[in-house]
Amino acid sequence: MGTGQVTLTDIGVRYGRRTALRDVSLRLGRGVTGLLGPNGAGKTTLLRVLATASGPDTGTLSVLGLDPLTPAGRRAVRRRLGHLPQNPGLPAHFTAFEFVDYVGILKEIGDREIRRTEARRVLEAVGLTADRGRRIRKLSGGMRQRVALAAALVGDPELLVLDEPTVGLDPEQRLRFRELVTGLGDDRTVLLSTHQTEDVAALCQNVVVLDHGTVKFHGTPAELALLARGRVWSSGKRADGALAAWRTGAGAFRNIGTPPTGADLLEPTIEDGYLLLLDGDREGADAG
Ligand SMILES: Nc1ncnc2c1ncn2[C@@H]1O[C@H](COP(=O)(O)OP(=O)(O)OP(=O)(O)O)[C@@H](O)[C@H]1O
């Protein structure tokens, strides 16, 4: 098994009678993988299982060659893992620096100077050097998100599990985040969930689409876009029968679905492939 590898086999998670994940099997290696899916698809649940924040009801997993379902394996995974949860719940009265330094203590960086140097490094990486002495309660939502991201980076973990890391970031910070993650992905395993297909196009070598707790797609972003080849076209007005259509800035309509003969076909994007993947399923479900 290659380093940085994460393998999930037939993972199932239920909340009472609700099934959040059903027989999810995935194998991830080094690099950046994007996790897409509609609200309620199971993305956070999957990330929490990988980050050892909750255990699955069924199935097995191997994270960096360890079994997080055993207490010893779980502890070992946590030493090598960075997790940005969906709602980090940061302590409002800490400064950004104090909080990240505290995370260093939790990550067992015993030497005070090494820990402080690490805190400065991760705060610099997320562009918070100038604000490191401000209390978290006085920071903007995007800045708090960056504090939580800095906390996930403490100790330079081999595996990063990031739940919607770009939520609340302004355009400049989103670009900075892409630079940061691009550098990380070279020799680490990064799994990030997002609703932004542009982030996947810009950052990810692989993409997984979850829907209703199951894996609908696992491949490269280019392969996801190719699912919509021949099914995206331009027209002067909204095409009858298009699954989705919108007027672009240039004034023409971009239609997705089954094009009429002789349609002016457009190059598909990841978003087109994603929409067709999920809409195709719903059409099938409606028919069935
Ligand atoms: N603590 C919980 N108790 C009961 N049901 C839950 C709980 N957490 C999640 N669920 C349900 O499990 C399913 C998957 O939720 P999850 O949060 O993993 O989805 P998600 O893909 O991350 O959604 P979003 O994009 O909205 O963040 C949903 O149907 C949700 O309602």
Short mmCIF file of C-alpha atoms and ligand atoms in Angstrom, two decimals:
data_model
loop_
_atom_site.label_atom_id
_atom_site.label_comp_id
_atom_site.label_asym_id
_atom_site.label_seq_id
_atom_site.Cartn_x
_atom_site.Cartn_y
_atom_site.Cartn_z
CA MET A 1 0.00 0.00 0.00
CA GLY A 2 1.37 3.44 -0.94
CA THR A 3 2.06 6.07 1.69
CA GLY A 4 -0.60 8.61 2.48
CA GLN A 5 -3.23 6.08 1.58
CA VAL A 6 -6.73 6.06 2.97
CA THR A 7 -9.03 3.14 2.26
CA LEU A 8 -12.69 2.89 3.19
CA THR A 9 -14.54 -0.36 2.66
CA ASP A 10 -18.33 -0.62 2.78
CA ILE A 11 -18.65 2.22 5.31
CA GLY A 12 -22.16 2.76 6.63
CA VAL A 13 -23.38 5.42 9.09
CA ARG A 14 -26.90 5.81 10.44
CA TYR A 15 -28.42 8.51 12.63
CA GLY A 16 -31.42 6.75 14.11
CA ARG A 17 -33.50 5.67 11.13
CA ARG A 18 -31.71 8.02 8.72
CA THR A 19 -28.91 6.53 6.63
CA ALA A 20 -26.14 9.11 6.15
CA LEU A 21 -23.62 6.81 4.40
CA ARG A 22 -24.37 3.53 2.67
CA ASP A 23 -21.65 1.07 1.60
CA VAL A 24 -19.07 3.74 0.81
CA SER A 25 -15.85 2.29 -0.57
CA LEU A 26 -13.05 4.65 -1.58
CA ARG A 27 -9.31 4.63 -1.94
CA LEU A 28 -7.43 7.93 -1.74
CA GLY A 29 -3.74 8.61 -2.15
CA ARG A 30 -1.47 11.62 -1.97
CA GLY A 31 -2.68 14.82 -3.55
CA VAL A 32 -5.87 16.83 -3.22
CA THR A 33 -9.28 15.18 -3.53
CA GLY A 34 -12.44 17.29 -3.64
CA LEU A 35 -15.69 16.00 -2.18
CA LEU A 36 -18.80 17.39 -3.86
CA GLY A 37 -22.45 16.66 -3.16
CA PRO A 38 -25.75 18.37 -2.42
CA ASN A 39 -26.82 19.39 1.10
CA GLY A 40 -27.34 16.29 3.20
CA ALA A 41 -25.36 14.01 0.84
CA GLY A 42 -23.16 12.76 3.68
CA LYS A 43 -19.96 14.77 3.12
CA THR A 44 -19.51 15.95 6.71
CA THR A 45 -20.34 12.47 7.99
CA LEU A 46 -17.68 10.95 5.74
CA LEU A 47 -15.07 13.52 6.76
CA ARG A 48 -15.86 12.98 10.45
CA VAL A 49 -15.33 9.24 10.06
CA LEU A 50 -11.96 9.82 8.37
CA ALA A 51 -10.94 12.36 11.00
CA THR A 52 -11.78 9.84 13.77
CA ALA A 53 -14.43 12.23 15.16
CA SER A 54 -17.05 9.49 14.89
CA GLY A 55 -17.00 5.79 14.12
CA PRO A 56 -18.97 4.07 11.35
CA ASP A 57 -21.75 1.59 12.12
CA THR A 58 -20.50 -0.82 9.50
CA GLY A 59 -17.42 -1.30 7.34
CA THR A 60 -13.68 -0.97 7.84
CA LEU A 61 -11.12 1.72 7.19
CA SER A 62 -7.41 2.07 6.98
CA VAL A 63 -5.87 5.52 7.43
CA LEU A 64 -2.14 5.93 6.75
CA GLY A 65 -1.81 2.19 7.29
CA LEU A 66 -3.54 2.36 10.71
CA ASP A 67 -6.92 1.17 11.93
CA PRO A 68 -8.73 4.11 13.56
CA LEU A 69 -11.44 1.79 14.86
CA THR A 70 -9.04 0.56 17.56
CA PRO A 71 -8.10 2.93 20.44
CA ALA A 72 -4.35 2.67 19.71
CA GLY A 73 -4.87 3.15 15.96
CA ARG A 74 -7.13 6.12 16.59
CA ARG A 75 -4.53 7.85 18.78
CA ALA A 76 -1.82 7.23 16.19
CA VAL A 77 -3.99 8.60 13.35
CA ARG A 78 -4.81 11.73 15.37
CA ARG A 79 -1.11 12.52 15.74
CA ARG A 80 -0.77 12.59 11.95
CA LEU A 81 -4.05 14.28 11.09
CA GLY A 82 -5.32 17.86 10.70
CA HIS A 83 -9.08 18.38 10.76
CA LEU A 84 -11.02 21.52 9.91
CA PRO A 85 -14.54 20.67 11.10
CA GLN A 86 -17.68 22.24 9.64
CA ASN A 87 -18.45 24.30 12.75
CA PRO A 88 -15.13 24.63 14.54
CA GLY A 89 -16.57 26.36 17.66
CA LEU A 90 -13.46 28.40 18.49
CA PRO A 91 -12.98 29.77 22.03
CA ALA A 92 -14.01 33.42 21.66
CA HIS A 93 -11.83 34.82 24.45
CA PHE A 94 -8.56 33.34 23.13
CA THR A 95 -6.39 35.33 20.76
CA ALA A 96 -5.68 33.65 17.40
CA PHE A 97 -2.13 32.96 18.59
CA GLU A 98 -3.18 31.56 21.97
CA PHE A 99 -5.64 29.20 20.35
CA VAL A 100 -3.22 27.86 17.75
CA ASP A 101 -0.54 27.52 20.45
CA TYR A 102 -3.05 25.57 22.56
CA VAL A 103 -3.72 23.24 19.62
CA GLY A 104 0.05 22.69 19.55
CA ILE A 105 -0.15 21.51 23.18
CA LEU A 106 -2.98 19.11 22.27
CA LYS A 107 -0.82 17.84 19.41
CA GLU A 108 1.91 17.10 21.95
CA ILE A 109 4.47 19.67 20.83
CA GLY A 110 6.07 19.83 24.26
CA ASP A 111 8.84 22.37 23.65
CA ARG A 112 7.40 25.86 24.15
CA GLU A 113 9.67 27.63 21.66
CA ILE A 114 9.12 25.01 18.95
CA ARG A 115 5.36 25.30 19.56
CA ARG A 116 5.41 29.08 19.30
CA THR A 117 7.46 28.97 16.12
CA GLU A 118 4.93 26.51 14.71
CA ALA A 119 2.02 28.77 15.73
CA ARG A 120 3.67 31.70 13.97
CA ARG A 121 4.28 29.54 10.88
CA VAL A 122 0.67 28.38 10.47
CA LEU A 123 -0.76 31.84 11.19
CA GLU A 124 1.57 33.25 8.53
CA ALA A 125 0.43 30.51 6.12
CA VAL A 126 -3.20 31.67 6.43
CA GLY A 127 -2.32 35.39 6.31
CA LEU A 128 -3.10 36.16 9.95
CA THR A 129 0.28 37.36 11.19
CA ALA A 130 -0.91 40.93 11.71
CA ASP A 131 -4.07 39.78 13.54
CA ARG A 132 -2.56 37.03 15.68
CA GLY A 133 -2.91 39.06 18.90
CA ARG A 134 -6.62 39.83 18.41
CA ARG A 135 -9.29 37.96 20.33
CA ILE A 136 -11.24 35.48 18.22
CA ARG A 137 -14.55 37.10 19.14
CA LYS A 138 -13.34 40.33 17.47
CA LEU A 139 -12.36 38.64 14.19
CA SER A 140 -14.58 38.51 11.08
CA GLY A 141 -16.16 35.21 9.99
CA GLY A 142 -13.56 34.70 7.24
CA MET A 143 -10.71 35.38 9.67
CA ARG A 144 -12.13 32.85 12.14
CA GLN A 145 -12.27 30.32 9.33
CA ARG A 146 -8.58 31.00 8.71
CA VAL A 147 -7.77 30.55 12.42
CA ALA A 148 -9.49 27.14 12.26
CA LEU A 149 -7.53 26.28 9.13
CA ALA A 150 -4.28 27.33 10.84
CA ALA A 151 -5.18 25.01 13.74
CA ALA A 152 -5.60 22.12 11.27
CA LEU A 153 -2.11 22.81 9.88
CA VAL A 154 -0.33 22.64 13.26
CA GLY A 155 2.33 19.94 13.29
CA ASP A 156 2.38 19.68 9.46
CA PRO A 157 0.06 16.63 9.32
CA GLU A 158 0.29 14.02 6.58
CA LEU A 159 -3.48 13.86 6.23
CA LEU A 160 -5.69 16.94 6.07
CA VAL A 161 -9.47 16.65 6.28
CA LEU A 162 -11.07 20.01 5.51
CA ASP A 163 -14.83 20.54 5.69
CA GLU A 164 -15.81 23.45 3.43
CA PRO A 165 -12.53 25.30 3.99
CA THR A 166 -13.32 28.18 1.62
CA VAL A 167 -16.67 29.14 3.17
CA GLY A 168 -16.62 32.81 4.11
CA LEU A 169 -13.28 33.57 2.45
CA ASP A 170 -13.06 36.66 0.26
CA PRO A 171 -11.75 36.23 -3.32
CA GLU A 172 -8.16 37.11 -2.41
CA GLN A 173 -8.12 34.73 0.55
CA ARG A 174 -9.66 32.01 -1.59
CA LEU A 175 -6.74 32.35 -4.00
CA ARG A 176 -4.28 32.32 -1.08
CA PHE A 177 -5.98 29.15 0.19
CA ARG A 178 -5.50 27.55 -3.23
CA GLU A 179 -1.80 28.42 -3.16
CA LEU A 180 -1.49 26.98 0.33
CA VAL A 181 -3.27 23.71 -0.49
CA THR A 182 -1.42 23.29 -3.80
CA GLY A 183 1.85 23.34 -1.85
CA LEU A 184 0.50 20.87 0.71
CA GLY A 185 -0.94 18.40 -1.76
CA ASP A 186 2.44 17.49 -3.26
CA ASP A 187 3.40 15.12 -0.48
CA ARG A 188 0.30 14.90 1.69
CA THR A 189 -3.20 13.53 1.42
CA VAL A 190 -5.81 16.28 1.43
CA LEU A 191 -9.55 15.64 1.33
CA LEU A 192 -11.75 18.73 1.22
CA SER A 193 -15.48 19.11 0.87
CA THR A 194 -16.86 22.08 -0.99
CA HIS A 195 -19.88 23.38 -2.83
CA GLN A 196 -17.59 25.36 -5.14
CA THR A 197 -16.89 23.50 -8.37
CA GLU A 198 -14.31 26.21 -9.23
CA ASP A 199 -12.28 25.16 -6.19
CA VAL A 200 -12.29 21.59 -7.45
CA ALA A 201 -11.27 22.68 -10.95
CA ALA A 202 -8.47 24.86 -9.57
CA LEU A 203 -7.11 22.56 -6.88
CA CYS A 204 -8.02 18.91 -7.02
CA GLN A 205 -6.38 16.02 -8.83
CA ASN A 206 -9.37 13.84 -7.95
CA VAL A 207 -13.01 14.40 -7.20
CA VAL A 208 -15.62 12.30 -5.43
CA VAL A 209 -19.33 13.05 -5.77
CA LEU A 210 -21.58 11.83 -2.96
CA ASP A 211 -25.37 11.80 -3.19
CA HIS A 212 -27.79 10.25 -0.72
CA GLY A 213 -24.91 8.70 1.16
CA THR A 214 -23.42 6.82 -1.78
CA VAL A 215 -20.49 7.48 -4.13
CA LYS A 216 -21.85 8.58 -7.50
CA PHE A 217 -18.52 9.41 -9.10
CA HIS A 218 -14.80 9.07 -8.39
CA GLY A 219 -12.33 10.27 -11.00
CA THR A 220 -10.45 13.31 -12.22
CA PRO A 221 -12.11 16.72 -12.59
CA ALA A 222 -11.65 16.41 -16.38
CA GLU A 223 -13.53 13.09 -16.35
CA LEU A 224 -16.37 14.69 -14.37
CA ALA A 225 -16.62 17.49 -16.96
CA LEU A 226 -16.60 14.90 -19.78
CA LEU A 227 -19.85 13.40 -18.44
CA ALA A 228 -21.48 16.49 -19.99
CA ARG A 229 -19.75 16.25 -23.38
CA GLY A 230 -22.26 16.91 -26.16
CA ARG A 231 -24.91 18.00 -23.63
CA VAL A 232 -24.16 21.70 -23.19
CA TRP A 233 -25.10 24.20 -25.84
CA SER A 234 -25.58 27.89 -26.49
CA SER A 235 -28.79 29.45 -27.79
CA GLY A 236 -30.38 32.88 -28.13
CA LYS A 237 -33.27 31.93 -25.84
CA ARG A 238 -33.86 29.37 -23.12
CA ALA A 239 -34.13 25.97 -24.86
CA ASP A 240 -37.31 23.95 -24.27
CA GLY A 241 -36.58 20.78 -22.37
CA ALA A 242 -33.19 21.90 -20.96
CA LEU A 243 -32.54 20.48 -17.48
CA ALA A 244 -30.94 23.81 -16.58
CA ALA A 245 -30.41 27.02 -18.54
CA TRP A 246 -29.14 30.46 -17.62
CA ARG A 247 -28.18 33.64 -19.41
CA THR A 248 -24.45 34.24 -19.31
CA GLY A 249 -22.76 37.63 -19.05
CA ALA A 250 -22.35 37.62 -22.86
CA GLY A 251 -26.16 37.51 -23.26
CA ALA A 252 -26.59 33.98 -24.75
CA PHE A 253 -28.22 31.11 -22.85
CA ARG A 254 -26.13 28.18 -21.67
CA ASN A 255 -28.34 25.08 -21.74
CA ILE A 256 -27.71 21.65 -20.24
CA GLY A 257 -29.62 18.54 -21.25
CA THR A 258 -30.31 16.86 -24.58
CA PRO A 259 -29.45 19.37 -27.32
CA PRO A 260 -31.51 19.82 -30.49
CA THR A 261 -29.96 18.76 -33.82
CA GLY A 262 -27.32 21.22 -35.02
CA ALA A 263 -27.02 22.91 -31.62
CA ASP A 264 -24.02 25.13 -30.96
CA LEU A 265 -22.23 22.81 -28.52
CA LEU A 266 -20.05 24.25 -25.74
CA GLU A 267 -17.09 22.85 -23.86
CA PRO A 268 -18.47 21.27 -20.66
CA THR A 269 -17.25 22.28 -17.20
CA ILE A 270 -17.09 20.30 -13.95
CA GLU A 271 -20.29 22.04 -12.87
CA ASP A 272 -22.09 20.78 -16.00
CA GLY A 273 -20.91 17.21 -15.36
CA TYR A 274 -21.93 17.44 -11.72
CA LEU A 275 -25.42 18.79 -12.54
CA LEU A 276 -26.01 16.10 -15.14
CA LEU A 277 -24.74 13.35 -12.86
CA LEU A 278 -27.20 14.32 -10.14
CA ASP A 279 -30.08 15.31 -12.43
CA GLY A 280 -29.68 12.13 -14.49
CA ASP A 281 -30.11 10.16 -11.30
CA ARG A 282 -33.22 12.09 -10.31
CA GLU A 283 -34.71 11.61 -13.79
CA GLY A 284 -34.09 7.88 -13.42
CA ALA A 285 -35.61 7.89 -9.94
CA ASP A 286 -38.67 9.81 -11.19
CA ALA A 287 -39.11 7.37 -14.06
CA GLY A 288 -38.74 4.42 -11.69
N1 LIG B 1 -26.36 14.45 14.31
C1 LIG B 1 -27.26 14.06 13.41
N2 LIG B 1 -28.45 13.51 13.78
C2 LIG B 1 -29.35 13.11 12.86
N3 LIG B 1 -29.16 13.19 11.53
C3 LIG B 1 -28.01 13.74 11.10
C4 LIG B 1 -27.00 14.19 12.01
N4 LIG B 1 -25.95 14.68 11.28
C5 LIG B 1 -26.30 14.53 9.99
N5 LIG B 1 -27.52 13.96 9.88
C6 LIG B 1 -28.20 13.60 8.62
O1 LIG B 1 -27.30 12.79 7.87
C7 LIG B 1 -27.36 13.14 6.49
C8 LIG B 1 -25.97 13.55 6.01
O2 LIG B 1 -25.61 14.76 6.65
P1 LIG B 1 -24.19 15.45 6.41
O3 LIG B 1 -24.09 16.61 7.37
O4 LIG B 1 -23.13 14.43 6.46
O5 LIG B 1 -24.35 15.99 4.90
P2 LIG B 1 -23.47 17.04 4.08
O6 LIG B 1 -23.27 16.45 2.72
O7 LIG B 1 -22.25 17.41 4.82
O8 LIG B 1 -24.46 18.29 3.97
P3 LIG B 1 -24.15 19.87 3.81
O9 LIG B 1 -23.68 20.09 2.40
O10 LIG B 1 -25.50 20.47 4.03
O11 LIG B 1 -23.15 20.26 4.86
C9 LIG B 1 -28.42 14.23 6.36
O12 LIG B 1 -29.63 13.60 6.01
C10 LIG B 1 -28.50 14.82 7.74
O13 LIG B 1 -29.78 15.33 7.99
#
